């Protein structure tokens, strides 16, 4: 029987993976920080081995756990490094010892500008802040520890779960008379549900159909700024809150972010036929899930 083991339990992607697995009756076990705190450095390898013991028939192990607070990472470098680099490598290594492949989720923030066409997997990485730097080092650690790896870089994740750009915009859009949103950072809005369904589809593929091990991008096909995305969210949600364009320098976030980080997902699509639907379609799906 196909089964999934996911590191991350209550994160927006981990929850979406569990939903996508349930939709196709695949067993999905989530390992959250209450069961295994990836920040606790001592005996991590032994505790990972214990989690993976008896899981040799598992089709896929997905690491959806990460330190994702991009701004806070600038002042909590050690925690970001432990979670995004050391623990990612340790999970990959434990999978290798258990004879299992690893699917590791990474980020568009491994890139920086200047650029105006979506980044592909062969483009040179150059992260700007602590989050992107620790995620890129995590990719290297995962790849070194286990040759049977898929590293999937994604971007600008949106879902109905609290704490992402969509839910924040909807909350502020109903509280305020207008909003100022950054228009000089451009990326690929991506639904956690599209990514989750893709991961579940990969788990269902036979070894023959599965793409070769390596790095892949999976993100939405529409490229836009945060300000444009805010307008699109309000339009789909039926809110008329006006959005004023501002530049990132005026917003003054602690962490530097890439001016252009849209991802080209063509490599995975060519290898598997799997792709992400247009932004309006996935926004409508997420808004429906909120109802
Ligand atoms: N959010 C984005 O826009 C975005 C963009 C590009 C790439 N990504 C990548 O996509 C992946 C999923 O992101 P997300 O948005 O779903 O993140 P999220 O909602 O912030 O969830 C983070 C996950 O990490 C787990 N975690 C955090 N600290 C932990 C610890 N000390 N020990 C064990 N687990 C811990 C959490 O576990 P619990 O469930 O137990 O709390 C949670 O499941 C990450 O690799 C992220 O880097 C995200």
XYZ file of C-alpha atoms and ligand atoms in Angstrom:
339
model
C 0.000 0.000 0.000
C 1.273 3.460 -0.896
C 2.081 5.522 2.146
C 3.705 8.851 2.907
C 5.694 10.052 5.859
C 5.855 13.824 6.205
C 8.160 15.834 8.483
C 5.951 18.772 9.494
C 2.453 18.394 10.940
C 0.606 21.673 11.298
C 2.463 23.692 8.673
C 0.379 24.800 5.677
C 2.120 22.436 3.247
C 2.104 19.463 5.637
C -1.645 19.907 6.197
C -2.279 20.222 2.461
C -0.292 17.029 1.792
C -2.419 15.175 4.346
C -5.592 16.430 2.607
C -4.288 15.481 -0.859
C -3.318 12.008 0.372
C -6.738 11.504 1.944
C -8.448 12.507 -1.342
C -6.837 9.493 -3.038
C -6.932 7.183 0.010
C -3.197 7.171 0.617
C -1.989 6.700 4.166
C -0.123 9.763 5.419
C 1.764 10.011 8.713
C 2.863 13.481 9.818
C 5.720 13.984 12.255
C 5.480 17.328 14.036
C 7.788 19.060 16.464
C 5.846 17.714 19.448
C 7.039 14.211 18.452
C 10.472 15.153 17.119
C 11.903 18.618 17.745
C 14.375 19.171 14.911
C 15.978 22.021 16.879
C 17.107 19.599 19.581
C 20.584 18.782 18.299
C 21.440 15.877 20.583
C 20.545 12.357 19.493
C 18.795 13.663 16.357
C 20.149 10.804 14.239
C 18.972 8.146 16.705
C 15.533 9.710 17.006
C 15.200 9.978 13.209
C 16.198 6.306 12.899
C 13.470 5.452 15.421
C 10.842 7.387 13.413
C 11.852 5.599 10.197
C 12.172 2.130 11.755
C 9.756 -0.318 10.132
C 8.922 2.144 7.340
C 10.702 0.313 4.529
C 7.471 -0.014 2.519
C 6.836 3.743 2.687
C 6.686 5.180 -0.865
C 7.914 8.632 -0.004
C 9.364 10.655 2.847
C 8.736 14.383 2.449
C 10.547 17.022 4.467
C 8.059 19.917 4.759
C 9.529 21.109 8.076
C 11.575 24.279 7.977
C 12.413 27.519 9.692
C 10.187 29.744 7.507
C 10.191 33.100 9.346
C 12.218 34.976 6.734
C 12.628 38.203 8.739
C 13.186 36.583 12.125
C 15.871 34.331 10.606
C 18.141 37.389 10.332
C 18.364 37.501 14.146
C 17.936 33.745 14.780
C 20.619 32.443 12.423
C 21.536 29.426 14.559
C 17.955 28.123 14.684
C 17.450 28.714 10.948
C 20.692 26.869 10.176
C 19.841 23.979 12.518
C 16.383 23.457 10.993
C 16.980 24.308 7.330
C 20.469 22.872 6.910
C 21.556 20.480 9.682
C 18.171 18.816 10.280
C 17.428 18.628 6.534
C 20.730 16.797 6.011
C 20.049 14.554 9.011
C 16.600 13.589 7.674
C 18.086 12.801 4.267
C 20.846 10.750 5.887
C 18.348 8.802 8.013
C 16.334 8.055 4.859
C 19.474 6.757 3.187
C 20.194 4.449 6.164
C 16.586 3.227 5.989
C 16.817 2.594 2.223
C 14.250 5.324 1.459
C 14.274 8.220 -1.014
C 13.765 11.760 0.302
C 11.692 14.579 -1.155
C 12.912 17.870 0.277
C 11.081 21.181 -0.158
C 13.196 24.240 -0.914
C 12.610 27.798 -2.000
C 12.773 30.473 -4.704
C 14.780 32.538 -2.167
C 17.935 30.642 -3.238
C 17.952 33.139 -6.138
C 18.434 36.895 -6.359
C 18.160 39.386 -9.226
C 18.507 41.134 -11.533
C 16.341 39.056 -13.850
C 13.055 39.186 -15.744
C 12.533 35.603 -16.900
C 11.713 32.715 -14.537
C 14.672 30.916 -12.984
C 15.423 27.375 -14.092
C 17.197 24.624 -12.162
C 20.493 25.237 -13.977
C 20.650 28.944 -13.077
C 23.221 30.122 -10.565
C 21.953 30.452 -7.002
C 22.806 33.514 -4.907
C 20.609 33.811 -1.796
C 20.352 37.236 -0.180
C 19.336 36.544 3.425
C 19.776 33.972 6.196
C 16.618 32.038 5.236
C 17.679 31.532 1.596
C 21.290 30.831 2.574
C 20.320 28.147 5.089
C 17.800 26.595 2.648
C 20.442 26.436 -0.109
C 22.924 24.820 2.302
C 20.094 22.406 3.192
C 19.761 21.412 -0.480
C 23.465 20.572 -0.558
C 23.248 18.605 2.702
C 20.213 16.633 1.461
C 21.840 15.815 -1.882
C 25.159 14.754 -0.281
C 23.471 12.491 2.267
C 21.219 10.531 -0.065
C 21.629 10.059 -3.841
C 17.913 9.167 -4.055
C 16.589 12.686 -3.548
C 14.120 15.051 -5.171
C 14.672 18.657 -4.118
C 11.571 20.638 -5.052
C 11.910 24.406 -4.976
C 8.624 26.202 -4.612
C 7.557 29.813 -4.045
C 5.077 32.223 -2.433
C 2.891 29.491 -0.894
C -0.797 30.344 -0.472
C -3.472 28.390 1.367
C -6.513 28.824 3.600
C -4.361 28.144 6.676
C -3.433 31.173 8.797
C -0.173 33.049 8.420
C 0.391 33.257 4.664
C 0.042 36.283 2.353
C -3.510 35.413 1.253
C -4.939 35.037 4.749
C -3.070 38.147 5.923
C -4.405 40.217 2.999
C -7.972 39.028 3.595
C -7.727 39.914 7.301
C -6.221 43.369 6.650
C -8.485 43.965 3.650
C -11.548 43.725 5.850
C -10.018 45.795 8.695
C -8.532 48.736 6.774
C -9.773 51.241 4.225
C -6.671 50.808 1.999
C -3.448 48.800 1.999
C 0.131 49.589 0.912
C 1.797 46.581 -0.714
C 5.262 46.091 -2.235
C 5.338 46.233 -6.036
C 9.066 45.816 -6.741
C 9.306 42.145 -5.716
C 8.009 39.729 -8.323
C 7.447 35.989 -7.956
C 5.277 32.932 -8.597
C 2.211 32.600 -6.350
C 1.764 28.886 -5.630
C -1.070 26.948 -4.026
C -0.059 24.493 -1.299
C -2.809 22.238 -2.683
C -1.326 22.144 -6.191
C 2.075 21.309 -4.711
C 0.580 18.726 -2.344
C -1.333 16.986 -5.153
C 1.855 16.935 -7.220
C 3.818 15.357 -4.353
C 1.116 12.720 -3.884
C 1.136 12.016 -7.642
C 4.908 11.552 -7.512
C 4.454 9.072 -4.649
C 1.978 7.109 -6.750
C 4.306 6.853 -9.756
C 6.185 3.677 -10.464
C 10.002 3.848 -10.332
C 9.858 3.771 -14.150
C 7.641 6.893 -14.432
C 9.286 8.832 -11.599
C 11.535 11.687 -12.730
C 15.312 11.233 -12.313
C 16.664 12.229 -8.883
C 17.720 15.877 -8.680
C 16.460 19.437 -8.324
C 13.094 20.561 -9.732
C 10.985 23.702 -9.579
C 7.241 23.587 -8.915
C 5.384 26.903 -8.747
C 2.397 28.695 -10.219
C 2.564 29.763 -13.893
C 1.632 33.430 -13.244
C 4.366 35.951 -12.481
C 3.369 39.050 -10.492
C 4.315 41.453 -7.712
C 2.953 41.247 -4.156
C 0.797 44.315 -4.911
C -0.689 42.674 -8.021
C -1.314 39.502 -6.057
C -3.099 41.470 -3.318
C -5.366 43.058 -5.960
C -6.056 39.638 -7.485
C -6.949 38.175 -4.063
C -9.326 41.056 -3.323
C -10.917 40.755 -6.763
C -11.534 37.011 -6.380
C -12.804 37.508 -2.799
C -15.161 40.325 -3.806
C -13.393 42.956 -1.656
C -12.956 46.495 -2.968
C -10.117 47.545 -0.636
C -7.747 49.740 -2.699
C -4.074 48.649 -2.897
C -1.368 51.357 -3.070
C 1.968 50.350 -4.627
C 5.048 50.912 -2.458
C 8.675 49.861 -2.873
C 10.318 47.300 -0.608
C 12.773 49.890 0.711
C 9.840 51.892 2.088
C 8.261 48.804 3.679
C 11.563 48.180 5.473
C 11.464 44.422 6.163
C 14.509 43.210 8.166
C 15.472 40.512 5.605
C 16.548 41.276 2.051
C 14.392 39.537 -0.556
C 14.964 38.862 -4.254
C 13.471 41.482 -6.600
C 12.579 38.696 -9.031
C 12.240 35.066 -7.936
C 9.662 33.563 -10.327
C 10.390 29.900 -11.040
C 10.242 28.034 -14.356
C 8.563 24.690 -13.613
C 9.050 23.264 -17.114
C 11.563 20.574 -16.146
C 9.132 18.758 -13.821
C 6.254 19.252 -16.251
C 8.259 17.746 -19.117
C 9.364 14.818 -16.944
C 5.953 14.025 -15.405
C 3.182 16.012 -17.096
C 2.383 17.579 -13.691
C 1.722 21.317 -13.624
C 0.078 24.074 -11.586
C -3.214 25.649 -12.661
C -3.585 29.434 -13.237
C -3.594 31.751 -10.233
C -7.286 32.718 -10.480
C -8.336 29.052 -10.441
C -6.278 28.234 -7.358
C -7.306 31.429 -5.529
C -10.946 30.446 -6.061
C -10.227 26.958 -4.717
C -8.522 28.336 -1.601
C -11.307 30.872 -1.011
C -13.880 28.067 -1.288
C -11.927 25.977 1.233
C -12.135 28.929 3.668
C -15.942 29.039 3.480
N 5.722 29.636 2.836
C 6.225 29.950 1.648
O 5.809 30.935 1.007
C 7.314 29.115 1.048
C 7.901 29.514 -0.161
C 8.901 28.725 -0.714
C 9.292 27.550 -0.083
N 8.726 27.196 1.095
C 9.153 25.950 1.750
O 8.031 25.087 1.800
C 8.149 24.244 2.952
C 6.849 24.282 3.731
O 6.608 25.619 4.149
P 5.276 26.039 4.934
O 4.847 27.352 4.383
O 4.326 24.897 4.978
O 5.885 26.283 6.396
P 5.112 26.519 7.769
O 3.651 26.621 7.556
O 5.836 27.625 8.448
O 5.384 25.166 8.543
C 6.652 24.897 9.047
C 6.716 23.437 9.412
O 8.007 23.218 10.007
C 7.830 22.476 11.182
N 8.795 22.874 12.198
C 9.137 24.128 12.556
N 9.998 24.083 13.587
C 10.190 22.762 13.882
C 10.965 22.064 14.845
N 11.735 22.714 15.722
N 10.929 20.716 14.849
C 10.149 20.048 13.973
N 9.401 20.647 13.025
C 9.419 21.991 12.992
C 6.447 22.804 11.700
O 6.067 21.723 12.487
P 4.694 21.637 13.322
O 3.692 21.290 12.311
O 4.867 20.571 14.343
O 4.466 22.986 13.903
C 5.651 23.021 10.417
O 5.033 21.835 10.006
C 9.386 24.728 3.707
O 10.486 23.929 3.348
C 9.603 26.133 3.173
O 10.967 26.513 3.267
C 7.736 27.937 1.688
